[in-house]
mmCIF file of C-alpha atoms in Angstrom:
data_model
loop_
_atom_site.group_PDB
_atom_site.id
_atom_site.type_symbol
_atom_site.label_atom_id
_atom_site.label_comp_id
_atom_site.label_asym_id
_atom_site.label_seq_id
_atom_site.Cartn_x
_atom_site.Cartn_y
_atom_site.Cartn_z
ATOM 1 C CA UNK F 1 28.207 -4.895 29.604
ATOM 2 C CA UNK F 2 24.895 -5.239 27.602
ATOM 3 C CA UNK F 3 21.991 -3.546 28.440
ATOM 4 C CA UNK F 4 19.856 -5.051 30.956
ATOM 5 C CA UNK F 5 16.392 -2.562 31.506
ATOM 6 C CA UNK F 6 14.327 -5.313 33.532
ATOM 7 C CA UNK F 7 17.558 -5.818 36.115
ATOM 8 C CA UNK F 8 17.696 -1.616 35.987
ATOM 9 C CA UNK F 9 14.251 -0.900 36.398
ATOM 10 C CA UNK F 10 14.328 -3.713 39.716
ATOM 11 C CA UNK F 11 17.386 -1.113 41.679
ATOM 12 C CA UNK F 12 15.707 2.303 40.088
ATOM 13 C CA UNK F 13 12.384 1.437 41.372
ATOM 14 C CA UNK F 14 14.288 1.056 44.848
ATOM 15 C CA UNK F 15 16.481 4.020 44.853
ATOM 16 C CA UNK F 16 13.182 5.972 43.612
ATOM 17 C CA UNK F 17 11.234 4.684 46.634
ATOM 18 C CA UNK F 18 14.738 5.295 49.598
ATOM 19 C CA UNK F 19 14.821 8.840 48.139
ATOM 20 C CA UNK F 20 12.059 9.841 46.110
ATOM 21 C CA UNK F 21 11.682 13.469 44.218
ATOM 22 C CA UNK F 22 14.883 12.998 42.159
ATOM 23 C CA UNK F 23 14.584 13.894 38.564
ATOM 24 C CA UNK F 24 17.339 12.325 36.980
ATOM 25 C CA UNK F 25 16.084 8.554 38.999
ATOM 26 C CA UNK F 26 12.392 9.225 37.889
ATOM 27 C CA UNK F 27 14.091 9.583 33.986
ATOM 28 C CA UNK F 28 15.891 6.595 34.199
ATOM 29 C CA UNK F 29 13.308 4.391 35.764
ATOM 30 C CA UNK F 30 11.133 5.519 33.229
ATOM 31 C CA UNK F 31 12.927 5.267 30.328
ATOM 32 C CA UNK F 32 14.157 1.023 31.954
ATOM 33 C CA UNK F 33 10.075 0.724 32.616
ATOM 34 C CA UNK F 34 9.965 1.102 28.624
ATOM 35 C CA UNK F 35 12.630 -0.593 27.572
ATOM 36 C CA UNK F 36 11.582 -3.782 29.721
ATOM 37 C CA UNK F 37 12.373 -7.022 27.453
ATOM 38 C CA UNK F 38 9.058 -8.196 29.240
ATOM 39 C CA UNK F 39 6.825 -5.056 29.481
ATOM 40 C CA UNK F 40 3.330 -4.771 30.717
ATOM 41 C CA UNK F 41 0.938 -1.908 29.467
ATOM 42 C CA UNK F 42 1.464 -1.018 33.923
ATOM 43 C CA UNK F 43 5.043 -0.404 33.000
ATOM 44 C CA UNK F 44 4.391 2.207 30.391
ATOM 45 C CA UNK F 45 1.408 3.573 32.618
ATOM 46 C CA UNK F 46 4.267 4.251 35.647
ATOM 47 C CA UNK F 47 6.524 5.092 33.149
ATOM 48 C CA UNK F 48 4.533 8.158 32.047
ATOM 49 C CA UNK F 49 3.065 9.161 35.258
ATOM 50 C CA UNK F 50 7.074 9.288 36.335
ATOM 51 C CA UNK F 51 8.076 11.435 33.240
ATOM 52 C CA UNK F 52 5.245 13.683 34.472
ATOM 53 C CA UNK F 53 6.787 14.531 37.666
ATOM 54 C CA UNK F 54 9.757 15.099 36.041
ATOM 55 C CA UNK F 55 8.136 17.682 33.542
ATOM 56 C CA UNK F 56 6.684 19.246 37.047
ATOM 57 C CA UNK F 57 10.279 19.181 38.687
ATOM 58 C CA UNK F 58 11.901 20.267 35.732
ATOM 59 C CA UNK F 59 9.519 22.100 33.465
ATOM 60 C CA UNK F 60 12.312 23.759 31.484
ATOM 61 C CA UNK F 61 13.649 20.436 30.492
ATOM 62 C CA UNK F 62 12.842 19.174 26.543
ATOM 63 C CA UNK F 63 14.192 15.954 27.299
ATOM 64 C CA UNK F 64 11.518 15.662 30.002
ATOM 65 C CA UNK F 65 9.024 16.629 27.760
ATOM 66 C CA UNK F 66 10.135 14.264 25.062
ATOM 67 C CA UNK F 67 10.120 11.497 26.998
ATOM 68 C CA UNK F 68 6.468 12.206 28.904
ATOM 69 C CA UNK F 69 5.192 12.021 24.834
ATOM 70 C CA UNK F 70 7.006 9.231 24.262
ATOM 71 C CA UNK F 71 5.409 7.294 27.119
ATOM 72 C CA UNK F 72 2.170 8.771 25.851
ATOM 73 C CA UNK F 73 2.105 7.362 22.576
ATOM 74 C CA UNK F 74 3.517 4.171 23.828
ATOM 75 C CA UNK F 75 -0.527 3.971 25.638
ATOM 76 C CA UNK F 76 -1.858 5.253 22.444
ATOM 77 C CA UNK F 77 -2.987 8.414 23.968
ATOM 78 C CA UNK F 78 -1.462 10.760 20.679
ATOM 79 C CA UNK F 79 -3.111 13.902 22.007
ATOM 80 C CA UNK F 80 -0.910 13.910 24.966
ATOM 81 C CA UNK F 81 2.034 12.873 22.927
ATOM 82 C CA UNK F 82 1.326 15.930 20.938
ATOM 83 C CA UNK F 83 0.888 18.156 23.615
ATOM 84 C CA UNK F 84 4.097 17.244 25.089
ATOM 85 C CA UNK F 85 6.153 17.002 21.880
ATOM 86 C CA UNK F 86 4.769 20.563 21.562
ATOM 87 C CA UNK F 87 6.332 22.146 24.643
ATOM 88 C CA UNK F 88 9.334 20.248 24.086
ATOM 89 C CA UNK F 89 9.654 22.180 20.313
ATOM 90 C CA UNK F 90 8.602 25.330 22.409
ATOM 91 C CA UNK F 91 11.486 25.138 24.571
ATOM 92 C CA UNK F 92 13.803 24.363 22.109
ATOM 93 C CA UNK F 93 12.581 24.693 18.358
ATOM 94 C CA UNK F 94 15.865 22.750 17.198
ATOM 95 C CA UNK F 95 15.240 19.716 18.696
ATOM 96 C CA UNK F 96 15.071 17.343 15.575
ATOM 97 C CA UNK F 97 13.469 13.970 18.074
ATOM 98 C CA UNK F 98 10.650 15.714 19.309
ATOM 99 C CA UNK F 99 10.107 18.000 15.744
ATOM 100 C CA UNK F 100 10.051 14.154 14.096
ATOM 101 C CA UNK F 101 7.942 12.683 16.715
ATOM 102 C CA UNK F 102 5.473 15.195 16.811
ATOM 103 C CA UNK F 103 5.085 15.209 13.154
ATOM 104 C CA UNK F 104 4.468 11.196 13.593
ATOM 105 C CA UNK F 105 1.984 12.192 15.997
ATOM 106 C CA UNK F 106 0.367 14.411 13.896
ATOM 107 C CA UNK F 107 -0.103 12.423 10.862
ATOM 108 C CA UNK F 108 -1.870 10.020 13.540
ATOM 109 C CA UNK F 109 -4.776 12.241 13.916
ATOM 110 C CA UNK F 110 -4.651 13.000 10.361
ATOM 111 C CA UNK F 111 -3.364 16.681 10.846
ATOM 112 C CA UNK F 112 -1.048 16.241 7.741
ATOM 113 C CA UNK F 113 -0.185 19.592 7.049
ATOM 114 C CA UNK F 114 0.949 20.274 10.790
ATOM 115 C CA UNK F 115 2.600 17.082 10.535
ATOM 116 C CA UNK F 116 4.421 18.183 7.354
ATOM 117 C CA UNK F 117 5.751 21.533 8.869
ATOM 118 C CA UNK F 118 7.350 19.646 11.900
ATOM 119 C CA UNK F 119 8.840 17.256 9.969
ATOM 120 C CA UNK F 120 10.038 19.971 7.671
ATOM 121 C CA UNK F 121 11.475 21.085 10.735
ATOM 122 C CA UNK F 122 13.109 18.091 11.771
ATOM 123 C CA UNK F 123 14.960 17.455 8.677
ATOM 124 C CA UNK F 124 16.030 20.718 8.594
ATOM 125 C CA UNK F 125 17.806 20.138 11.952
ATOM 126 C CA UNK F 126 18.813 16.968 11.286
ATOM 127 C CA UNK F 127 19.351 17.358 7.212
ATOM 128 C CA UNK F 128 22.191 14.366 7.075
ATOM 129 C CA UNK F 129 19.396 11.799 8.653
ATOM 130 C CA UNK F 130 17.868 10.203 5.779
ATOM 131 C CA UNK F 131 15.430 8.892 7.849
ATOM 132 C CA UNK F 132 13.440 11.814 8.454
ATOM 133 C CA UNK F 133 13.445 12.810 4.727
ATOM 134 C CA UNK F 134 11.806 9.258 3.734
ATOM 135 C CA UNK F 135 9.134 10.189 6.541
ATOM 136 C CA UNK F 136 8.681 13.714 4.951
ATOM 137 C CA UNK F 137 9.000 12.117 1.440
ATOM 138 C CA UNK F 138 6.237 9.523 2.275
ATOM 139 C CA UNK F 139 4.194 12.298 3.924
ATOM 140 C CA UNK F 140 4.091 14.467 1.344
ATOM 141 C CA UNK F 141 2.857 12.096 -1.257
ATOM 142 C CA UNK F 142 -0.005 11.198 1.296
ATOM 143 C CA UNK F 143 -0.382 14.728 1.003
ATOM 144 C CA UNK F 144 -0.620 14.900 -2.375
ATOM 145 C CA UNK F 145 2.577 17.264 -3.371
ATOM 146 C CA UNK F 146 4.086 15.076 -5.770
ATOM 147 C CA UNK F 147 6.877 17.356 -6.278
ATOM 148 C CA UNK F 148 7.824 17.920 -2.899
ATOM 149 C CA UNK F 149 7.457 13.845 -2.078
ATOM 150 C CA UNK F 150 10.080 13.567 -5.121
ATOM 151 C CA UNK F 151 12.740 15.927 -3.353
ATOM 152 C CA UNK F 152 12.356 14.752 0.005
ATOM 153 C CA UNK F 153 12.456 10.771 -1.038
ATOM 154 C CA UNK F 154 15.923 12.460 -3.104
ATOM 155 C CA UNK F 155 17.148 13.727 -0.570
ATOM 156 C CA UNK F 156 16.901 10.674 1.330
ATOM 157 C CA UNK F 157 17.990 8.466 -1.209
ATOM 158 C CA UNK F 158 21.170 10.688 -1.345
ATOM 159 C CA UNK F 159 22.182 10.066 1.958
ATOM 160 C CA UNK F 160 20.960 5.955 1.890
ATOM 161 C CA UNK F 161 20.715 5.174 -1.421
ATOM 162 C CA UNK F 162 19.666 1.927 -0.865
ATOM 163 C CA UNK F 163 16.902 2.304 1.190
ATOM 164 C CA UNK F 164 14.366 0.293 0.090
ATOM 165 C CA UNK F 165 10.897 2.196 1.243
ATOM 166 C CA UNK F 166 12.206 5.242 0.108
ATOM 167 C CA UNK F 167 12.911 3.926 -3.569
ATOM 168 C CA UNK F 168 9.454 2.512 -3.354
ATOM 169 C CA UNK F 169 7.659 5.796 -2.679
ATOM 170 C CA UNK F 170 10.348 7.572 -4.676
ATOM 171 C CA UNK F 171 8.541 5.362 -7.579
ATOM 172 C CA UNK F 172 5.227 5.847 -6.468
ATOM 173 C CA UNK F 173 5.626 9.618 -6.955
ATOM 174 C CA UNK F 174 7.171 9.536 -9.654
ATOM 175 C CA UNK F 175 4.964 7.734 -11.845
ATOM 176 C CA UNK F 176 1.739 9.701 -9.857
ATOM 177 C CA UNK F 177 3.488 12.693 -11.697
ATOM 178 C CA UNK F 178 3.846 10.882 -14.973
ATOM 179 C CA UNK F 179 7.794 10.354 -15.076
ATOM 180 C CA UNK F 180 7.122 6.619 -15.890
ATOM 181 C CA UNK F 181 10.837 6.361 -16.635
ATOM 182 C CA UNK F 182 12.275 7.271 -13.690
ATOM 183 C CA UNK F 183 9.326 5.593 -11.979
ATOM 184 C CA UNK F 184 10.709 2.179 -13.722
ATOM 185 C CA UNK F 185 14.420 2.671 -13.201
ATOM 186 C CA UNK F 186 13.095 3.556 -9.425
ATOM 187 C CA UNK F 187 11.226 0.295 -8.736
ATOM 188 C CA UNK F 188 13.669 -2.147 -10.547
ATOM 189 C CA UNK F 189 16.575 -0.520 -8.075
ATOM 190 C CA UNK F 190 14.001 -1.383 -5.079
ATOM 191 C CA UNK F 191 13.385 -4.611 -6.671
ATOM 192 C CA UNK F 192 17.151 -5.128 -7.260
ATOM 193 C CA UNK F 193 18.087 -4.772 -3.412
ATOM 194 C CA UNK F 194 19.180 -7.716 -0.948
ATOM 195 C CA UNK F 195 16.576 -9.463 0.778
ATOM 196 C CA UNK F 196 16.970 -8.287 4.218
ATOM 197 C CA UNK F 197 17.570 -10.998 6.634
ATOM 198 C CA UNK F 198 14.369 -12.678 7.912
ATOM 199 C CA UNK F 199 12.138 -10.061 6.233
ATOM 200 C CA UNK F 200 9.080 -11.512 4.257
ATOM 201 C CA UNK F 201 9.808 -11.281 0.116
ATOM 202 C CA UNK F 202 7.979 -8.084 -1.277
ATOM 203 C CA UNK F 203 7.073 -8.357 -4.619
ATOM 204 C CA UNK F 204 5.152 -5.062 -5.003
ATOM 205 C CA UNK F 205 8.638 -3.185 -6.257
ATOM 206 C CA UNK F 206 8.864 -5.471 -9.091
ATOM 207 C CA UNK F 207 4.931 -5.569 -9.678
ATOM 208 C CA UNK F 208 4.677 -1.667 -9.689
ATOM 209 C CA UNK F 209 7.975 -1.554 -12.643
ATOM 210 C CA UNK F 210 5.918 -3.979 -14.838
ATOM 211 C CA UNK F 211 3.160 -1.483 -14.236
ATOM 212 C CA UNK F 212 4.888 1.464 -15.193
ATOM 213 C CA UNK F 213 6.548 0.013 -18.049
ATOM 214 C CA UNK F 214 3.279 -1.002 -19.013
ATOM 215 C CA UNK F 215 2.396 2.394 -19.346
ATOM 216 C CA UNK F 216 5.436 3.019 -21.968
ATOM 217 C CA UNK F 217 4.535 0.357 -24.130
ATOM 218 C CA UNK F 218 7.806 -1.831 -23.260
ATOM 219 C CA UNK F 219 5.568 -4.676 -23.493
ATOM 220 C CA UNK F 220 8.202 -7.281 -23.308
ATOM 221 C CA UNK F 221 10.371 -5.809 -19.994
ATOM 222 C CA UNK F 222 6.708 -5.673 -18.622
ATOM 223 C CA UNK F 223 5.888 -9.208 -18.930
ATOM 224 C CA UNK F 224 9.937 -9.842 -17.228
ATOM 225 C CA UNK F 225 8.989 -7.962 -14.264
ATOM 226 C CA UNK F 226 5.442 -9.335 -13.868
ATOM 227 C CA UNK F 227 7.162 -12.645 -14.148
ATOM 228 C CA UNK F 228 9.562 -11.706 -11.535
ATOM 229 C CA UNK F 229 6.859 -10.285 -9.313
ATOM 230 C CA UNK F 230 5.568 -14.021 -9.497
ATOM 231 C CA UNK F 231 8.669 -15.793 -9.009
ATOM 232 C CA UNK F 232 8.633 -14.073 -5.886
ATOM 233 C CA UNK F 233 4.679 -14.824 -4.891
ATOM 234 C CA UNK F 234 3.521 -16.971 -7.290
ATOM 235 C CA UNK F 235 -0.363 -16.275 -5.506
ATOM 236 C CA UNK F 236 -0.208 -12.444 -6.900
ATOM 237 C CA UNK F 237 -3.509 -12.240 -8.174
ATOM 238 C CA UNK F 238 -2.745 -8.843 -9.862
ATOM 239 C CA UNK F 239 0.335 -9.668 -11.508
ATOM 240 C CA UNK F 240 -1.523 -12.725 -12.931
ATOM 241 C CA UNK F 241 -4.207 -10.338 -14.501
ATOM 242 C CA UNK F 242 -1.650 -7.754 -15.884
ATOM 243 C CA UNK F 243 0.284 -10.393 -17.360
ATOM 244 C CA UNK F 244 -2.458 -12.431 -18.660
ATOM 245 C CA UNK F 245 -3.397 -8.923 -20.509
ATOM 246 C CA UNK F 246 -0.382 -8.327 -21.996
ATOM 247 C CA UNK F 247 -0.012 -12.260 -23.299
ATOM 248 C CA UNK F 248 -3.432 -11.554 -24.876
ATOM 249 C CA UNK F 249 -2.513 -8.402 -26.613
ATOM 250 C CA UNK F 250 0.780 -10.355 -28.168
ATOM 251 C CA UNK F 251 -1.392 -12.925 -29.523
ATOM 252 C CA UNK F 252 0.353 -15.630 -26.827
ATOM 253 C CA UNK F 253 -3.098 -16.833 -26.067
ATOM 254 C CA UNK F 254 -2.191 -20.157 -24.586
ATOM 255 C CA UNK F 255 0.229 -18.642 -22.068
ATOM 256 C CA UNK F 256 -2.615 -16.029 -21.290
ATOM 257 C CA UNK F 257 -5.286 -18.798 -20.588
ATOM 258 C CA UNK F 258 -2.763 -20.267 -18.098
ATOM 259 C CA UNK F 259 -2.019 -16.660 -16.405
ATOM 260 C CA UNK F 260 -6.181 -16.152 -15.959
ATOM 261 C CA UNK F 261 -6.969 -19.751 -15.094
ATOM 262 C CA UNK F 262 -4.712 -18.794 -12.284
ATOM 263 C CA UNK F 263 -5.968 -15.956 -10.904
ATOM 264 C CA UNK F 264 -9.563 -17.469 -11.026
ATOM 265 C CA UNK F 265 -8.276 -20.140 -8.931
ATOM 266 C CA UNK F 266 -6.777 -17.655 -6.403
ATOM 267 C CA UNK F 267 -9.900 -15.454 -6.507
ATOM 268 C CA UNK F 268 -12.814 -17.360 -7.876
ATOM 269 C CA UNK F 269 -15.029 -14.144 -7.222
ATOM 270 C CA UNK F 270 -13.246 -12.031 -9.612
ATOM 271 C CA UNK F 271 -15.952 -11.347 -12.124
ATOM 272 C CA UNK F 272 -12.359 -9.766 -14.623
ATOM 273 C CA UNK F 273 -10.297 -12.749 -14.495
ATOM 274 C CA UNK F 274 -13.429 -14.992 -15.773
ATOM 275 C CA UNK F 275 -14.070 -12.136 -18.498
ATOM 276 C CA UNK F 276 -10.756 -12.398 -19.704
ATOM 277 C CA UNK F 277 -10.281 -15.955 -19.358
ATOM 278 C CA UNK F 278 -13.252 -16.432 -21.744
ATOM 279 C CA UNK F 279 -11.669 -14.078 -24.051
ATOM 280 C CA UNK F 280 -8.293 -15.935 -23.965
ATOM 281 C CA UNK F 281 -10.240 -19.271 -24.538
ATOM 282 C CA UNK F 282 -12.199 -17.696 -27.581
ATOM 283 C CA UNK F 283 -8.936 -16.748 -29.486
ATOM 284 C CA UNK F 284 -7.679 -20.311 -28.622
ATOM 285 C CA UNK F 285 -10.387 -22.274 -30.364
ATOM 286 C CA UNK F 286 -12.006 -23.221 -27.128
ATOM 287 C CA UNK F 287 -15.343 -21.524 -27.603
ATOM 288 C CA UNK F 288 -16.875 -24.205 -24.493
ATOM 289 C CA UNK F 289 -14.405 -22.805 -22.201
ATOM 290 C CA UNK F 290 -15.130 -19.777 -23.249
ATOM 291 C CA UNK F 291 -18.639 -19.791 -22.974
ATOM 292 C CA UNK F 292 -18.310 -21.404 -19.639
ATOM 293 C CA UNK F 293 -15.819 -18.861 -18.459
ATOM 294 C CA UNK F 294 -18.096 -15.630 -19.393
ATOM 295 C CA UNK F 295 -20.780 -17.635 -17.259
ATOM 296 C CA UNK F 296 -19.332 -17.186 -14.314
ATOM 297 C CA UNK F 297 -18.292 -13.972 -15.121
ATOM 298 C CA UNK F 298 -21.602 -12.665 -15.628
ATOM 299 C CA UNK F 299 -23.105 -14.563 -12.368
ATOM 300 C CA UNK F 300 -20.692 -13.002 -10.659
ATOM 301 C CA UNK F 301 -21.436 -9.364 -12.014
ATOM 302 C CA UNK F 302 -24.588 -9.553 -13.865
ATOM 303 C CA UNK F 303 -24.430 -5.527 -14.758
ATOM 304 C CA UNK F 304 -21.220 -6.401 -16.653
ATOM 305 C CA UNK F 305 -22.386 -5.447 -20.646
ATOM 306 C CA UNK F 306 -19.525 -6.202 -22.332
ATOM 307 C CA UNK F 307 -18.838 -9.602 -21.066
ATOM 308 C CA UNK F 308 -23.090 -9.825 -21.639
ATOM 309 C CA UNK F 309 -22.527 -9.538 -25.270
ATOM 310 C CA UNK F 310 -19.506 -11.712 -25.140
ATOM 311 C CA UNK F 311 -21.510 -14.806 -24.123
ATOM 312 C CA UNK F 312 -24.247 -13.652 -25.771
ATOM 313 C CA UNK F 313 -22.538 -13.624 -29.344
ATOM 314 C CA UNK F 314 -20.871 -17.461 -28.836
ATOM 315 C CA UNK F 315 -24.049 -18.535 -27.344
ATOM 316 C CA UNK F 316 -25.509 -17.481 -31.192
ATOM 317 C CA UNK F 317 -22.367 -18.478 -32.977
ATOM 318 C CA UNK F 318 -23.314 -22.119 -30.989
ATOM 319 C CA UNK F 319 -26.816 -21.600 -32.178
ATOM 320 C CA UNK F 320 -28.294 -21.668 -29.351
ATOM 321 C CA UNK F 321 -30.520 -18.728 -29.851
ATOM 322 C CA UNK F 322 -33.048 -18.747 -27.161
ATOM 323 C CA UNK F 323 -30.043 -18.906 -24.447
ATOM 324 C CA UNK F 324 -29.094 -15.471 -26.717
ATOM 325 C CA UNK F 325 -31.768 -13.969 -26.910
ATOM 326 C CA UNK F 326 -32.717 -14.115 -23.080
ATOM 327 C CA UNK F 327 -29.245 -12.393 -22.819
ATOM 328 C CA UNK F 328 -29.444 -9.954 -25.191
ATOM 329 C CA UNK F 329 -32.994 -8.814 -23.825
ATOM 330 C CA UNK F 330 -31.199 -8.311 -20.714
ATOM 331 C CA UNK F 331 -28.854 -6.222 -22.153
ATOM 332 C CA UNK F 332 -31.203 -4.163 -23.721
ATOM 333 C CA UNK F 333 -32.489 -3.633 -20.222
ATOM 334 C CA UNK F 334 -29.385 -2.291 -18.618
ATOM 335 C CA UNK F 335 -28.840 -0.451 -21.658
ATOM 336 C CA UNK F 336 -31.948 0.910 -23.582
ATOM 337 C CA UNK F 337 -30.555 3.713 -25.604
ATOM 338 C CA UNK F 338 -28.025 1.170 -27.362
ATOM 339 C CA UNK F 339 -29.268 -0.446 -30.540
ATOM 340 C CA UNK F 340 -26.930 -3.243 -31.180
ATOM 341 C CA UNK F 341 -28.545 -5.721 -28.774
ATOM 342 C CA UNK F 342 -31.911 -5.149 -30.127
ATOM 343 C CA UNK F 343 -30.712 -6.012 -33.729
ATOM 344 C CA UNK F 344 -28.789 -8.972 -32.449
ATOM 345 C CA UNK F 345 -32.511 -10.112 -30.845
ATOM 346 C CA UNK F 346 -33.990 -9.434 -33.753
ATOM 347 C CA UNK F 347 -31.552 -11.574 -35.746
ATOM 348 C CA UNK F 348 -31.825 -14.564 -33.310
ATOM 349 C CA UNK F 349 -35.855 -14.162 -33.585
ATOM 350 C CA UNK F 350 -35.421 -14.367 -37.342
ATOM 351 C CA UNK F 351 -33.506 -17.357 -37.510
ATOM 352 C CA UNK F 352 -35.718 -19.200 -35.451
ATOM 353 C CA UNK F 353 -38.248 -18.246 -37.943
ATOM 354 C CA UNK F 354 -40.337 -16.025 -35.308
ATOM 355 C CA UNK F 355 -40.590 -12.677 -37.603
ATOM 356 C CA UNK F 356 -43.434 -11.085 -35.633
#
């Protein structure tokens, strides 16, 4: 027969009120009360005060324990998860559950290197799960210990190869510790997996390969993943700007106009993908898009000096010195031990024949 909690919970809740006091009733009510198709935040409130008579009746018992921190994070109340999970580990240090869920715990409240001993513990108890070694994997490169992230998210992948977060973070720590090679061939097999059924498409696998083999120059397999990325979300503002880059730097300026315009449509405040549009434009003859471009690059970030000079240098190219000047003074401003845009004022005075 299938499972049926909310028809359990109806006869527990009876046979706990004809005889009341029984431990192994109060556990199974509890555990029905939580596993209610239709649960209210009462049911997990009973369902914890229950497991705590239990832990009174039978205070030896880890699985009473367990289950009173279980109910306890259920309300969101981690410390008494954790102080429950504790005395279960107390009674019995090998118990893997309550070593794993009091590491979870842990990391709640930001107590990561607690968190990483008991889940050290739990995989060590439990070292064919590979579960628990993506959690310690994942944990560990929170924690900042790149090498132990990398054997954990191993050991893991050993067991599951084709588990998709761990590949992920297996990636992420990898190219963190600058093996951008195996950071690549990690990400592409993430990328590479079966859509689980009815899970959104992720394109953040195939986005962080094109990033990494950024980084080792393969230009080309770069602009494949970033293009895969987008076949996936065509909206990924990111992927748009990293591929618009690389475009740019092979001289494909046409295809990297298109890859900015993009993005600026997506995010119209992003003071970079103006910048770089205007650049794009300026290597493909269109100096007023260009122009226009940097402008709303700059009124979006008017600090930005490069793009300053940018607009400042078509704007004299156009000969229209006065609008070049005005920026060039400005520059000078945010920037007074540089020389360059006082000469460039000085040459835009001259040719409007001002020489004082």
């Amino acid at each position: 027969a299938n499972p049926d909690p909310d028809a359990a919970a109806v006869y527990l809740d009876k046979a706990n009120t004809m005889r009341p006091g029984v431990a192994t009733t109060m556990t199974n009510l509890g555990n029905a009360l939580l596993l209610k198709k239709v649960r209210t935040a009462g049911d997990s409130v009973k369902a914890k005060e229950l497991f705590l008579e239990v832990t009174k009746l039978t205070p030896s018992s880890t699985e009473a324990w367990f289950n009173l921190g279980y109910a306890s994070s259920r309300l969101a109340d981690t410390p008494g998860a954790i102080s429950a999970y504790r005395k279960a580990v107390e009674i019995d240090p090998k118990y893997a559950r309550a070593q794993l869920n009091l590491g979870l715990a842990l990391q709640k409240q930001n107590k990561l290197e607690d968190a990483a001993e008991a889940l050290r513990q739990a995989a060590a108890q439990s070292p064919a799960d590979a579960a628990t070694w993506a959690t310690l994997g994942t944990l560990e490169l929170k924690r900042g210990d790149k090498a132990a992230a990398i054997d954990a998210l191993e050991t893991a992948l050993k067991i599951e190869p084709n588990n998709y977060t761990a590949l992920v973070n297996l990636g992420k720590a990898q190219a963190d510790s600058g093996k951008f090679e195996a950071a690549a061939a990690s990400y592409g097999k993430a990328a590479d997996l079966p859509q689980e059924p009815g899970a959104a498409p992720d394109p953040s696998a195939r986005y962080n390969q094109g990033f990494v083999l950024s980084k080792l120059g393969r230009t080309n397999d770069a602009i494949e993943a970033y293009e895969k990325s987008l076949v996936i979300k065509p909206t990924y503002f990111d992927a748009l700007v990293n591929l618009g880059v690389l475009l740019f730097k092979q001289g494909k300026y046409p295809a990297a106009v298109e890859r900015f315009s993009k993005a600026t449509e997506i995010d119209p405040n992003a003071d970079l993908a103006w910048s770089n549009l205007g650049a794009a434009c300026k290597k493909n003859s269109d100096v007023p898009g260009a122009i226009s471009a940097w402008r709303k690059a700059v009124a979006l970030n008017p600090r930005d000096y490069s793009t300053l000079g940018f607009l400042a240098n078509a704007l004299m190219d156009k000969g229209e010195l006065k609008g070049a000047i005005a920026i060039f003074t400005e520059m000078a401003t945010l920037q007074p031990t540089r020389a360059e845009p006082l000469v460039a004022a000085g040459n835009a005075y001259q040719k409007l024949g001002n020489i004082d």
